[in-house]
Amino acid sequence: MVAVDGFGAVPGDPEWLPSRDRGVHVVGLVDFNQGSLGPLSFTGTLVEAFGDVVGVVRGRCGRLGQFQRVQLGVLTQELVPSLMSNLLNPDAIFSNNEMSLSDIEIYGFDYDYTLVFYSKHLHTLIFNAARDLLINEHRIPNAEMAVGKNGLFSCRRGRDTGASPWPPCCRHALGHGIFCDVDVASEYPAEIRKYEYDPSFAIRGLHYDVHRAVLMKIDAFHYIQLGTVYRGLSVVPDEEVIEMYEGSHVPLEQMSDFYGKSSHGNTMKQFMDIFSLPEMTLLSCVNEHFLRNNIDYEPVHLYKDVKDSIRDVHTKGIMYRAIEADIEKYICYAEQTRAVLAKLADHGKKMFLVTNSPSSFVDKGMRYIVGKDWRDLFDVVIVQAEKPNFFNDKRRPFRKVNEKGVLLWDRIHKLQKGQIYKQGNLYEFLKLTGWRGSKVLYFGDHIYSDLADLTLKHGWRTGAIIPELRSELKIMNTEQYVQTMAWLQTLTGLLEQMQVHRDPESQLVLQEWKKERKEVREMTKNFFNAQFGSLFRTDQNPTYFLRRLSRFADVYMASLSCLLHYDVRIPFLHVASSLGDPSHPCDSALCFPTSVGFNSVSNHFANDTLVRVWSQAP
Ligand SMILES: [Mg+2]
């Protein structure tokens, strides 16, 4: 009845106390505060924490306060196989909502990071191009400009130009009719060029405090995960974070708006796009440079300039040209996309493409991943759609693009197979195709731009492509990770059970356990990303990203190739919610039972992260 093993720590080792050597099977912890048994103070108070297995406590004899630490012992040995039997398949489709593929008649796709996947080289390209644009084409961010009485231009950080008016080619607008002469205040420091893209720095879904210039991870309840707040490339100490935010909670009015966009008053911008990974990294590098060199700067200007530079890499065609010039270097996963489209076509499904990318770029990419006849697979192709405006703005008509990329002027009465259309809007699309409601499933990687409006306003089914899912699940399936999580759950359970002991000595021990739990949590975070941890969870909660994913996506998966493992003709099996399912070992402090009654899925509270996987998974 006692959670104690030997380690020579229990004098006398009473016969009924199991020892580690005999294979301890522990059912609880002993409160040694009262009573006696030989040299032990002992009451036999039982704390049933985990059914018939708790863990192995190593400690000196006597009072609870004398326990030194909890050892990963029997619990791990018995819990790990249980956890390992509930591992999640990285190729599975995960569901937030009941849905049957047999009901889906029409499949829609985004292009970038949905039909096509890019290699690691692309983010390096974007980072380098944006960094160079920033250096070459943007002003020093805190340059204060003024026009004097004599009409001459002055710059606090530079020198007077002594000339007015200035040639338009060398002026950059600062707004409100004031201009900065680039010959004077000029560009961002060329030293920024020494920063290289680090693919392991940021993760998607982070928030950036535009005014304070700090990047951080926030959970589903708007709490900052301490230890994941970065100013430049350095972590901000917890105490400083708590002082800055008067705690760790971020009020709703400071967050990006419902669609994830920043507008007036929203100082917390969320980075949801896969393309935003180089943006976050560049922002952090430039912040780092200014901070290291004690340069006084305005973070709001820096944020805008970096954002504009990243945007320009797209809008000026730099990225598109580079990919088209070396398609094999940048595009991957081609065969699987081709197989998915062929499978859907074989089952008579209609398919369409709605992308923000330009026509020639998409055509070259699709020729590479599917073949020159790729348009035969699609009933409708729409490029430069300008999502999310495509879903909201009724005024923009479709425009046909001919084979040479020339825009035609005739009115569109029908969306024809084999043609490419530009812009347009969803309302017109629905009118021309009649593809309404839950028979349509649209896949995209951007939870806001691709999926939010469809879920909230238009009633299409939505599928999120989350490539990070595959790599994170592979990590979660390693024995090392499972063992660490088993220990974390043990420790948390012990804390929950033993915190009732209020005496000073017990409190000291509890503090030690809390310290250890913090260290183990840090360890689990580092399995994923050394700075920010998992995309899907903080120490104890789902992330803000996962919450949004749960709201806007009916299903989600690592890539479209996951569809290859499912039969699209039959409904998914009905599986009762596993809320309370004893087969899923979950700790109350670490698992996130969010909903009941979803059928067609089984809930898996795997390794701290709530995911529900379709039972049809291979
Ligand atoms: Mg995309």
Coordinates of C-alpha atoms and ligand atoms in Angstrom, one line a residue:
M1 CA 0.0 0.0 0.0
V2 CA 3.0 2.3 -0.1
A3 CA 4.8 4.1 -2.8
V4 CA 8.2 3.5 -1.6
D5 CA 11.0 1.4 -3.0
G6 CA 14.3 0.6 -1.5
F7 CA 17.3 2.5 -2.6
G8 CA 18.4 1.7 0.9
A9 CA 16.3 4.6 1.9
V10 CA 13.7 2.9 4.0
P11 CA 15.4 1.6 7.1
G12 CA 14.1 -1.8 8.1
D13 CA 12.4 -2.2 4.8
P14 CA 9.3 -3.8 6.3
E15 CA 8.4 -7.0 4.5
W16 CA 5.1 -5.7 3.2
L17 CA 6.8 -2.7 1.7
P18 CA 7.7 -3.8 -1.8
S19 CA 11.2 -3.2 -2.9
R20 CA 12.4 -2.2 -6.3
D21 CA 14.2 -5.5 -6.6
R22 CA 11.0 -7.4 -6.2
G23 CA 9.3 -5.5 -8.9
V24 CA 7.5 -2.7 -7.1
H25 CA 3.8 -2.4 -7.8
V26 CA 2.9 0.8 -6.2
V27 CA -0.6 2.0 -5.3
G28 CA 0.0 5.2 -3.5
L29 CA 2.1 7.4 -1.4
V30 CA 2.6 7.3 2.3
D31 CA 2.3 10.2 4.6
F32 CA 5.0 9.7 7.1
N33 CA 3.9 12.5 9.3
Q34 CA 2.3 10.4 11.9
G35 CA 2.6 7.0 13.5
S36 CA 5.6 4.9 13.5
L37 CA 6.9 1.7 12.2
G38 CA 10.3 0.9 13.4
P39 CA 12.4 3.9 12.6
L40 CA 9.7 5.2 10.2
S41 CA 7.1 7.7 11.1
F42 CA 4.1 6.4 9.2
T43 CA 0.4 6.6 9.1
G44 CA -0.3 4.5 6.1
T45 CA -2.4 7.3 4.6
L46 CA -3.0 6.3 1.0
V47 CA -3.1 8.6 -1.9
E48 CA -4.5 6.8 -4.9
A49 CA -3.2 8.7 -7.7
F50 CA -3.0 6.5 -10.8
G51 CA -5.1 3.4 -10.2
D52 CA -2.8 0.7 -9.2
V53 CA 0.5 2.3 -10.4
V54 CA 1.9 5.5 -9.1
G55 CA 5.6 5.5 -9.2
V56 CA 8.6 5.0 -7.1
V57 CA 9.5 7.4 -4.4
R58 CA 13.0 7.5 -3.2
G59 CA 13.6 9.3 0.0
R60 CA 15.0 9.2 3.4
C61 CA 12.9 7.6 6.0
G62 CA 10.6 9.6 8.1
R63 CA 8.4 12.5 7.1
L64 CA 7.2 13.4 3.7
G65 CA 9.3 16.5 3.9
Q66 CA 12.4 14.3 3.8
F67 CA 11.7 12.9 0.4
Q68 CA 14.3 14.2 -2.0
R69 CA 12.9 13.4 -5.4
V70 CA 10.7 11.0 -7.3
Q71 CA 12.4 8.5 -9.5
L72 CA 11.1 7.4 -12.9
G73 CA 10.6 3.8 -12.0
V74 CA 7.9 1.3 -12.2
L75 CA 5.4 3.8 -13.5
T76 CA 7.4 4.5 -16.5
Q77 CA 8.0 0.8 -17.1
E78 CA 4.3 0.2 -17.0
L79 CA 3.0 3.4 -18.5
V80 CA 5.3 3.6 -21.5
P81 CA 3.9 0.5 -23.3
S82 CA 0.5 1.9 -22.8
L83 CA 1.5 5.2 -24.3
M84 CA 3.4 3.5 -27.1
S85 CA 0.3 1.6 -28.0
N86 CA -1.6 4.8 -28.6
L87 CA 0.9 6.4 -31.0
L88 CA -0.5 8.5 -33.7
N89 CA 0.0 7.8 -37.4
P90 CA 1.7 10.8 -39.1
D91 CA -0.2 9.9 -42.3
A92 CA -3.6 9.9 -40.6
I93 CA -6.3 12.5 -41.2
F94 CA -7.4 14.2 -38.0
S95 CA -10.9 15.5 -37.5
N96 CA -12.4 18.4 -35.6
N97 CA -15.9 17.7 -36.9
E98 CA -17.9 14.8 -38.2
M99 CA -17.5 14.4 -41.9
S100 CA -17.8 11.6 -44.4
L101 CA -15.7 11.7 -47.6
S102 CA -18.5 9.8 -49.3
D103 CA -20.6 13.0 -49.1
I104 CA -17.9 15.1 -50.8
E105 CA -18.5 15.5 -54.5
I106 CA -16.2 18.5 -55.2
Y107 CA -12.7 19.0 -54.0
G108 CA -11.1 22.4 -54.1
F109 CA -7.4 23.2 -53.5
D110 CA -5.1 26.1 -52.7
Y111 CA -1.8 25.8 -54.6
D112 CA 1.2 26.8 -52.4
Y113 CA 1.8 24.4 -49.6
T114 CA -1.3 22.5 -50.5
L115 CA -0.9 21.0 -54.0
V116 CA 2.8 21.9 -54.1
F117 CA 5.3 21.7 -51.3
Y118 CA 8.6 23.5 -51.2
S119 CA 12.0 22.5 -50.1
K120 CA 14.0 24.2 -47.3
H121 CA 15.8 26.3 -49.9
L122 CA 12.7 28.4 -50.4
H123 CA 12.7 30.1 -47.0
T124 CA 16.4 30.8 -47.3
L125 CA 15.7 32.4 -50.6
I126 CA 12.8 34.6 -49.2
F127 CA 14.9 35.6 -46.2
N128 CA 17.9 36.6 -48.3
A129 CA 15.8 38.5 -50.8
A130 CA 13.8 40.3 -48.1
R131 CA 17.0 41.1 -46.2
D132 CA 18.6 42.6 -49.2
L133 CA 15.5 44.6 -50.1
L134 CA 15.4 46.0 -46.6
I135 CA 19.0 47.1 -46.8
N136 CA 18.7 48.5 -50.3
E137 CA 15.3 50.0 -50.3
H138 CA 14.2 51.0 -46.8
R139 CA 15.0 53.9 -44.6
I140 CA 16.5 53.9 -41.1
P141 CA 13.4 53.2 -39.0
N142 CA 13.6 56.0 -36.5
A143 CA 14.8 58.8 -38.7
E144 CA 12.9 61.9 -37.8
M145 CA 12.4 64.1 -40.7
A146 CA 11.1 67.7 -40.9
V147 CA 10.7 70.4 -43.4
G148 CA 12.1 73.7 -42.1
K149 CA 10.7 77.2 -42.7
N150 CA 13.1 77.6 -45.6
G151 CA 11.7 74.4 -47.2
L152 CA 14.9 72.6 -46.6
F153 CA 14.8 69.0 -45.4
S154 CA 16.4 68.0 -42.1
C155 CA 17.0 64.6 -40.6
R156 CA 17.9 64.0 -37.0
R157 CA 20.0 61.0 -37.7
G158 CA 21.4 62.3 -40.9
R159 CA 22.4 65.7 -42.2
D160 CA 20.4 68.5 -43.9
T161 CA 20.1 67.8 -47.6
G162 CA 20.4 71.5 -48.3
A163 CA 18.3 70.9 -51.4
S164 CA 14.7 71.3 -52.2
P165 CA 12.8 70.0 -54.0
W166 CA 14.4 66.5 -54.2
P167 CA 14.2 64.4 -57.2
P168 CA 11.4 61.9 -56.8
C169 CA 13.7 59.0 -57.4
C170 CA 15.6 59.5 -54.2
R171 CA 12.7 60.2 -51.9
H172 CA 10.9 57.7 -49.7
A173 CA 7.5 58.7 -48.3
L174 CA 7.3 58.9 -44.5
G175 CA 3.6 59.8 -44.6
H176 CA 1.8 63.0 -44.0
G177 CA 3.6 64.7 -46.8
I178 CA 7.0 64.3 -45.2
F179 CA 9.7 62.6 -47.1
C180 CA 13.0 61.1 -46.3
D181 CA 15.9 61.5 -48.7
V182 CA 17.6 58.1 -49.1
D183 CA 20.9 59.8 -49.9
V184 CA 20.8 61.2 -46.4
A185 CA 19.1 58.9 -44.0
S186 CA 19.4 56.0 -46.4
E187 CA 19.0 52.3 -45.8
Y188 CA 19.1 49.7 -43.1
P189 CA 22.7 48.9 -42.0
A190 CA 24.5 46.6 -44.5
E191 CA 25.8 44.7 -41.4
I192 CA 22.4 43.0 -41.3
R193 CA 23.6 41.0 -44.3
K194 CA 25.7 38.9 -41.9
Y195 CA 22.6 37.3 -40.5
E196 CA 21.8 34.0 -42.3
Y197 CA 18.4 32.3 -42.3
D198 CA 18.1 29.8 -39.4
P199 CA 15.3 27.3 -40.2
S200 CA 15.2 26.1 -36.6
F201 CA 14.5 29.5 -35.1
A202 CA 10.8 30.1 -35.5
I203 CA 7.6 28.1 -35.7
R204 CA 4.3 29.0 -37.3
G205 CA 1.5 30.5 -35.2
L206 CA 3.6 32.8 -33.0
H207 CA 2.5 36.2 -32.0
Y208 CA 4.6 39.3 -32.4
D209 CA 4.1 42.3 -30.1
V210 CA 4.7 45.1 -32.7
H211 CA 5.3 47.9 -30.1
R212 CA 7.6 45.9 -27.8
A213 CA 9.3 44.0 -30.6
V214 CA 9.0 40.6 -28.9
L215 CA 8.0 37.3 -30.5
M216 CA 6.2 34.7 -28.4
K217 CA 3.9 31.7 -28.2
I218 CA 0.4 32.2 -26.8
D219 CA -2.0 29.5 -25.7
A220 CA -5.6 28.9 -26.4
F221 CA -6.6 31.0 -23.4
H222 CA -4.4 34.0 -24.4
Y223 CA -1.6 33.2 -21.9
I224 CA 1.9 33.6 -22.9
Q225 CA 4.1 30.5 -22.5
L226 CA 6.9 31.7 -20.3
G227 CA 10.3 30.8 -21.7
T228 CA 9.1 31.3 -25.3
V229 CA 9.3 35.1 -25.4
Y230 CA 12.2 36.4 -27.6
R231 CA 13.5 39.9 -28.2
G232 CA 15.8 39.7 -31.1
L233 CA 17.4 36.3 -30.8
S234 CA 17.5 36.3 -27.0
V235 CA 14.9 34.9 -24.6
V236 CA 13.3 37.5 -22.4
P237 CA 13.5 36.4 -18.7
D238 CA 10.1 35.4 -17.2
E239 CA 10.2 38.1 -14.6
E240 CA 10.5 40.8 -17.3
V241 CA 7.7 39.3 -19.3
I242 CA 5.4 39.3 -16.3
E243 CA 6.3 42.9 -15.5
M244 CA 5.7 43.9 -19.2
Y245 CA 2.3 42.3 -19.4
E246 CA 1.3 42.6 -15.7
G247 CA 1.2 38.8 -15.7
S248 CA 1.2 36.6 -18.7
H249 CA -2.3 37.1 -20.0
V250 CA -2.8 39.1 -23.2
P251 CA -6.2 40.8 -23.5
L252 CA -8.4 40.1 -26.5
E253 CA -8.3 43.7 -27.7
Q254 CA -4.5 43.4 -28.2
M255 CA -4.6 40.3 -30.3
S256 CA -5.0 40.2 -34.1
D257 CA -8.6 40.4 -35.1
F258 CA -10.9 37.5 -35.8
Y259 CA -9.4 36.8 -39.2
G260 CA -5.9 37.0 -37.8
K261 CA -5.1 40.3 -39.3
S262 CA -3.6 43.3 -37.4
S263 CA -5.5 46.5 -37.5
H264 CA -5.6 49.6 -35.4
G265 CA -5.1 48.9 -31.8
N266 CA -4.1 45.3 -32.4
T267 CA -0.5 45.2 -31.3
M268 CA -0.2 41.4 -31.4
K269 CA 0.2 40.1 -34.9
Q270 CA -0.1 36.4 -35.4
F271 CA 2.1 34.7 -38.0
M272 CA -0.1 32.0 -39.5
D273 CA 1.4 31.6 -43.0
I274 CA 4.2 29.1 -43.7
F275 CA 5.8 31.9 -45.8
S276 CA 6.0 33.9 -42.5
L277 CA 8.8 31.7 -41.1
P278 CA 11.5 33.8 -42.9
E279 CA 9.6 36.9 -41.9
M280 CA 9.7 36.2 -38.2
T281 CA 13.4 35.2 -38.5
L282 CA 14.3 38.4 -40.4
L283 CA 12.4 40.5 -37.9
S284 CA 14.2 38.9 -35.0
C285 CA 17.6 39.3 -36.7
V286 CA 17.2 43.0 -37.4
N287 CA 15.9 43.6 -33.9
E288 CA 19.0 41.7 -32.6
H289 CA 21.3 43.9 -34.7
F290 CA 19.8 47.1 -33.4
L291 CA 19.7 45.9 -29.8
R292 CA 23.3 44.6 -29.9
N293 CA 24.5 47.9 -31.3
N294 CA 22.4 50.1 -29.0
I295 CA 20.7 51.7 -31.9
D296 CA 17.6 53.6 -30.9
Y297 CA 14.8 52.6 -33.3
E298 CA 11.0 52.5 -33.5
P299 CA 9.8 48.9 -33.5
V300 CA 6.6 49.7 -35.3
H301 CA 8.5 51.0 -38.3
L302 CA 10.8 48.1 -38.3
Y303 CA 7.9 45.7 -38.3
K304 CA 6.3 47.5 -41.2
D305 CA 9.5 47.6 -43.2
V306 CA 10.2 43.9 -42.8
K307 CA 6.7 43.1 -43.7
D308 CA 6.9 45.2 -46.8
S309 CA 10.2 43.6 -47.8
I310 CA 8.7 40.1 -47.4
R311 CA 5.7 41.2 -49.4
D312 CA 7.9 42.6 -52.1
V313 CA 9.6 39.3 -52.5
H314 CA 6.3 37.9 -53.7
T315 CA 4.8 40.9 -55.5
K316 CA 7.9 41.9 -57.3
G317 CA 8.1 38.3 -58.6
I318 CA 11.5 37.5 -57.0
M319 CA 10.3 34.3 -55.5
Y320 CA 8.3 33.2 -58.5
R321 CA 11.2 33.8 -60.9
A322 CA 13.6 31.9 -58.7
I323 CA 11.4 28.9 -58.4
E324 CA 10.6 28.8 -62.1
A325 CA 14.3 29.0 -62.9
D326 CA 15.2 26.0 -60.7
I327 CA 12.0 24.1 -60.1
E328 CA 13.7 20.9 -59.0
K329 CA 15.6 22.7 -56.3
Y330 CA 12.5 24.2 -54.8
I331 CA 9.5 21.9 -55.4
C332 CA 9.1 18.6 -53.7
Y333 CA 6.3 16.0 -53.0
A334 CA 5.3 16.0 -56.6
E335 CA 4.5 12.3 -57.0
Q336 CA 2.1 12.1 -54.1
T337 CA 0.1 15.1 -55.3
R338 CA -0.3 13.6 -58.7
A339 CA -1.5 10.3 -57.1
V340 CA -4.1 12.1 -55.0
L341 CA -5.5 14.0 -57.9
A342 CA -5.6 10.8 -60.0
K343 CA -7.4 8.9 -57.3
L344 CA -10.1 11.6 -56.9
A345 CA -10.5 11.8 -60.7
D346 CA -10.9 8.0 -60.8
H347 CA -13.7 8.3 -58.4
G348 CA -15.5 10.9 -60.5
K349 CA -14.9 13.8 -58.1
K350 CA -14.9 17.3 -59.5
M351 CA -11.9 19.4 -58.7
F352 CA -11.0 23.1 -58.8
L353 CA -8.1 25.3 -57.9
V354 CA -8.2 28.7 -56.2
T355 CA -4.8 30.3 -55.6
N356 CA -3.3 33.7 -55.0
S357 CA -0.3 32.8 -57.2
P358 CA 0.0 34.0 -60.8
S359 CA -0.9 32.0 -63.8
S360 CA 2.5 31.2 -65.4
F361 CA 4.0 30.3 -62.0
V362 CA 1.2 27.8 -61.2
D363 CA 1.2 26.4 -64.8
K364 CA 5.0 25.7 -64.6
G365 CA 4.6 24.1 -61.1
M366 CA 1.7 22.0 -62.1
R367 CA 3.3 20.8 -65.2
Y368 CA 6.2 19.7 -63.0
I369 CA 4.2 17.9 -60.3
V370 CA 1.3 16.6 -62.4
G371 CA 2.2 16.8 -66.1
K372 CA 1.5 19.1 -69.0
D373 CA -2.1 17.9 -69.1
W374 CA -2.8 19.0 -65.5
R375 CA -5.7 21.2 -66.5
D376 CA -7.6 18.2 -67.7
L377 CA -8.0 17.2 -64.0
F378 CA -9.5 20.5 -62.9
D379 CA -13.0 21.7 -63.8
V380 CA -12.1 25.3 -62.7
V381 CA -8.8 27.1 -62.3
I382 CA -8.6 30.5 -60.6
V383 CA -5.3 32.3 -60.2
Q384 CA -4.4 35.6 -58.4
A385 CA -7.7 35.2 -56.5
E386 CA -6.5 37.5 -53.7
K387 CA -7.9 35.4 -50.9
P388 CA -9.3 36.2 -48.4
N389 CA -10.9 39.0 -50.4
F390 CA -12.0 36.4 -52.9
F391 CA -14.4 35.1 -50.2
N392 CA -15.8 38.4 -49.3
D393 CA -15.7 41.0 -52.1
K394 CA -18.7 40.5 -54.4
R395 CA -17.6 43.2 -56.8
R396 CA -14.7 41.7 -58.6
P397 CA -15.6 39.8 -61.7
F398 CA -13.7 36.9 -63.1
R399 CA -11.3 37.5 -66.0
K400 CA -10.1 35.0 -68.5
V401 CA -6.4 34.5 -69.0
N402 CA -5.3 33.2 -72.4
E403 CA -2.5 30.8 -73.2
K404 CA 0.0 33.6 -73.5
G405 CA -1.0 35.1 -70.1
V406 CA -2.9 38.0 -71.7
L407 CA -6.0 39.2 -69.8
L408 CA -9.2 39.1 -71.9
W409 CA -12.0 41.6 -71.5
D410 CA -15.1 39.5 -72.3
R411 CA -17.8 39.0 -69.7
I412 CA -17.6 35.6 -68.0
H413 CA -20.9 33.7 -68.2
K414 CA -19.5 30.2 -67.5
L415 CA -16.4 28.9 -65.9
Q416 CA -15.0 26.4 -68.4
K417 CA -12.8 23.5 -68.0
G418 CA -9.3 24.0 -69.5
Q419 CA -9.5 27.8 -69.1
I420 CA -7.7 29.9 -66.5
Y421 CA -9.4 32.7 -64.7
K422 CA -8.1 35.5 -62.7
Q423 CA -9.6 37.2 -59.6
G424 CA -13.4 36.8 -59.3
N425 CA -15.2 36.2 -56.1
L426 CA -16.8 33.3 -54.3
Y427 CA -20.4 34.6 -54.7
E428 CA -20.0 34.6 -58.5
F429 CA -18.2 31.3 -58.3
L430 CA -21.2 29.7 -56.5
K431 CA -23.6 31.2 -59.0
L432 CA -21.8 29.9 -62.0
T433 CA -21.0 26.4 -60.6
G434 CA -23.8 25.7 -58.1
W435 CA -21.2 24.1 -55.9
R436 CA -22.6 25.0 -52.5
G437 CA -22.6 23.6 -49.0
S438 CA -21.1 20.5 -47.5
K439 CA -20.6 18.6 -50.7
V440 CA -17.6 20.8 -51.3
L441 CA -14.3 20.2 -49.4
Y442 CA -11.6 22.9 -49.8
F443 CA -8.0 22.3 -48.8
G444 CA -5.6 25.1 -47.8
D445 CA -2.7 25.6 -45.5
H446 CA -3.6 29.1 -44.3
I447 CA -6.2 28.7 -41.6
Y448 CA -7.4 32.3 -41.9
S449 CA -7.0 33.2 -45.6
D450 CA -8.0 29.8 -46.9
L451 CA -10.5 28.4 -44.4
A452 CA -12.0 30.9 -42.0
D453 CA -14.5 32.5 -44.3
L454 CA -15.5 29.2 -45.8
T455 CA -16.3 27.8 -42.4
L456 CA -18.0 30.9 -41.0
K457 CA -19.9 32.2 -43.9
H458 CA -20.2 29.8 -46.8
G459 CA -20.7 26.3 -45.3
W460 CA -18.1 24.5 -47.4
R461 CA -16.2 21.8 -45.6
T462 CA -12.6 22.7 -44.9
G463 CA -9.3 20.7 -44.8
A464 CA -6.2 22.2 -43.4
I465 CA -2.8 21.1 -44.6
I466 CA -0.4 21.3 -41.7
P467 CA 3.0 20.0 -42.8
E468 CA 4.4 20.4 -39.3
L469 CA 2.0 17.7 -38.1
R470 CA 4.1 14.9 -39.6
S471 CA 7.4 16.0 -38.1
E472 CA 5.9 16.6 -34.7
L473 CA 4.1 13.3 -34.6
K474 CA 7.3 11.5 -35.5
I475 CA 8.9 13.1 -32.5
M476 CA 6.0 12.3 -30.3
N477 CA 6.2 8.7 -31.4
T478 CA 9.8 8.2 -30.2
E479 CA 10.4 6.2 -27.1
Q480 CA 12.5 9.0 -25.6
Y481 CA 9.6 11.4 -25.9
V482 CA 7.1 9.0 -24.6
Q483 CA 9.3 8.2 -21.6
T484 CA 9.7 11.9 -20.8
M485 CA 6.0 12.5 -21.1
A486 CA 5.3 9.5 -18.8
W487 CA 7.6 11.0 -16.3
L488 CA 6.0 14.4 -16.6
Q489 CA 2.6 13.0 -16.1
T490 CA 3.8 11.1 -13.0
L491 CA 5.4 14.2 -11.5
T492 CA 2.3 16.3 -12.2
G493 CA 0.1 13.6 -10.6
L494 CA 2.3 13.5 -7.5
L495 CA 2.1 17.2 -7.2
E496 CA -1.6 17.2 -7.5
Q497 CA -2.0 14.6 -4.8
M498 CA 0.6 15.8 -2.4
Q499 CA 0.0 19.5 -2.5
V500 CA -2.5 19.1 0.4
H501 CA 0.4 18.8 2.7
R502 CA 1.0 22.3 4.0
D503 CA 3.8 21.8 6.5
P504 CA 6.9 23.7 5.7
E505 CA 9.0 20.6 5.0
S506 CA 6.5 19.2 2.7
Q507 CA 6.2 22.5 0.9
L508 CA 10.0 22.4 0.4
V509 CA 9.7 19.1 -1.3
L510 CA 6.8 20.2 -3.4
Q511 CA 8.9 23.1 -4.5
E512 CA 11.6 20.8 -5.6
W513 CA 9.2 18.7 -7.6
K514 CA 7.8 21.8 -9.2
K515 CA 11.3 22.8 -10.2
E516 CA 11.9 19.4 -11.6
R517 CA 8.6 19.5 -13.5
K518 CA 9.7 22.9 -15.0
E519 CA 12.9 21.3 -16.1
V520 CA 11.1 18.3 -17.7
R521 CA 8.7 20.6 -19.4
E522 CA 11.6 22.5 -20.9
M523 CA 13.0 19.2 -22.0
T524 CA 9.8 18.3 -23.8
K525 CA 9.6 21.7 -25.4
N526 CA 13.1 21.2 -26.8
F527 CA 12.1 18.0 -28.5
F528 CA 10.3 20.2 -31.1
N529 CA 11.9 23.6 -31.3
A530 CA 14.5 24.9 -28.8
Q531 CA 13.0 28.4 -28.7
F532 CA 9.2 27.9 -29.0
G533 CA 8.5 24.2 -28.6
S534 CA 5.5 22.5 -30.3
L535 CA 3.2 24.2 -32.8
F536 CA 0.2 22.5 -31.1
R537 CA 0.8 22.8 -27.4
T538 CA 2.3 24.9 -24.6
D539 CA 3.3 23.4 -21.3
Q540 CA -0.2 22.6 -20.3
N541 CA -2.6 23.9 -23.0
P542 CA -3.3 23.8 -26.7
T543 CA -1.8 26.7 -28.5
Y544 CA -3.7 29.6 -29.9
F545 CA -2.8 28.1 -33.3
L546 CA -4.4 24.8 -32.4
R547 CA -7.5 26.5 -31.2
R548 CA -7.9 28.4 -34.5
L549 CA -7.2 25.2 -36.4
S550 CA -10.0 23.4 -34.4
R551 CA -12.4 26.2 -35.2
F552 CA -11.8 26.7 -38.9
A553 CA -10.9 23.2 -40.2
D554 CA -13.2 20.2 -40.3
V555 CA -10.2 18.0 -40.9
Y556 CA -6.5 18.5 -41.0
M557 CA -3.5 16.4 -42.1
A558 CA 0.2 16.7 -42.8
S559 CA -0.2 16.7 -46.6
L560 CA -2.8 15.7 -49.3
S561 CA -1.0 12.4 -49.6
C562 CA -2.8 11.3 -46.4
L563 CA -5.9 10.9 -48.6
L564 CA -4.1 8.1 -50.3
H565 CA -4.6 5.9 -47.2
Y566 CA -8.4 6.4 -47.1
D567 CA -11.2 5.1 -49.2
V568 CA -13.2 8.1 -50.4
R569 CA -16.3 6.0 -51.2
I570 CA -17.4 5.0 -47.7
P571 CA -18.4 6.9 -44.6
F572 CA -16.0 6.9 -41.8
L573 CA -16.8 4.5 -39.0
H574 CA -18.6 5.7 -36.0
V575 CA -16.4 5.7 -33.0
A576 CA -17.5 7.0 -29.7
S577 CA -15.7 9.9 -28.2
S578 CA -12.9 8.8 -26.0
L579 CA -13.6 11.4 -23.4
G580 CA -13.0 9.4 -20.3
D581 CA -11.8 6.5 -22.4
P582 CA -9.5 4.6 -20.0
S583 CA -7.4 3.3 -22.9
H584 CA -6.0 6.8 -23.2
P585 CA -3.7 7.5 -20.3
C586 CA -4.0 11.1 -19.7
D587 CA -3.2 13.3 -16.9
S588 CA -5.9 15.8 -15.9
A589 CA -3.4 18.6 -15.9
L590 CA -2.0 17.8 -19.3
C591 CA -4.9 16.6 -21.5
F592 CA -7.5 18.7 -23.2
P593 CA -10.8 17.0 -23.4
T594 CA -12.6 19.7 -25.4
S595 CA -15.7 18.1 -26.8
V596 CA -18.0 15.2 -26.5
G597 CA -20.2 13.5 -29.0
F598 CA -18.1 13.7 -32.1
N599 CA -18.6 10.5 -33.9
S600 CA -16.6 9.2 -36.8
V601 CA -13.5 10.0 -34.9
S602 CA -11.7 8.7 -31.9
N603 CA -10.1 11.0 -29.6
H604 CA -6.5 10.6 -28.8
F605 CA -5.1 12.6 -26.0
A606 CA -1.7 11.5 -27.1
N607 CA 1.3 12.7 -25.2
D608 CA -0.3 15.9 -24.1
T609 CA -1.7 17.0 -27.4
L610 CA -5.3 16.7 -28.2
V611 CA -5.9 15.2 -31.6
R612 CA -8.6 13.1 -32.9
V613 CA -7.8 10.7 -35.7
W614 CA -10.2 9.1 -38.1
S615 CA -10.6 5.5 -37.3
Q616 CA -10.1 4.6 -40.8
A617 CA -6.4 5.5 -40.6
P618 CA -4.0 2.8 -41.8
Ligands
MG1 MG -1.1 28.3 -49.5

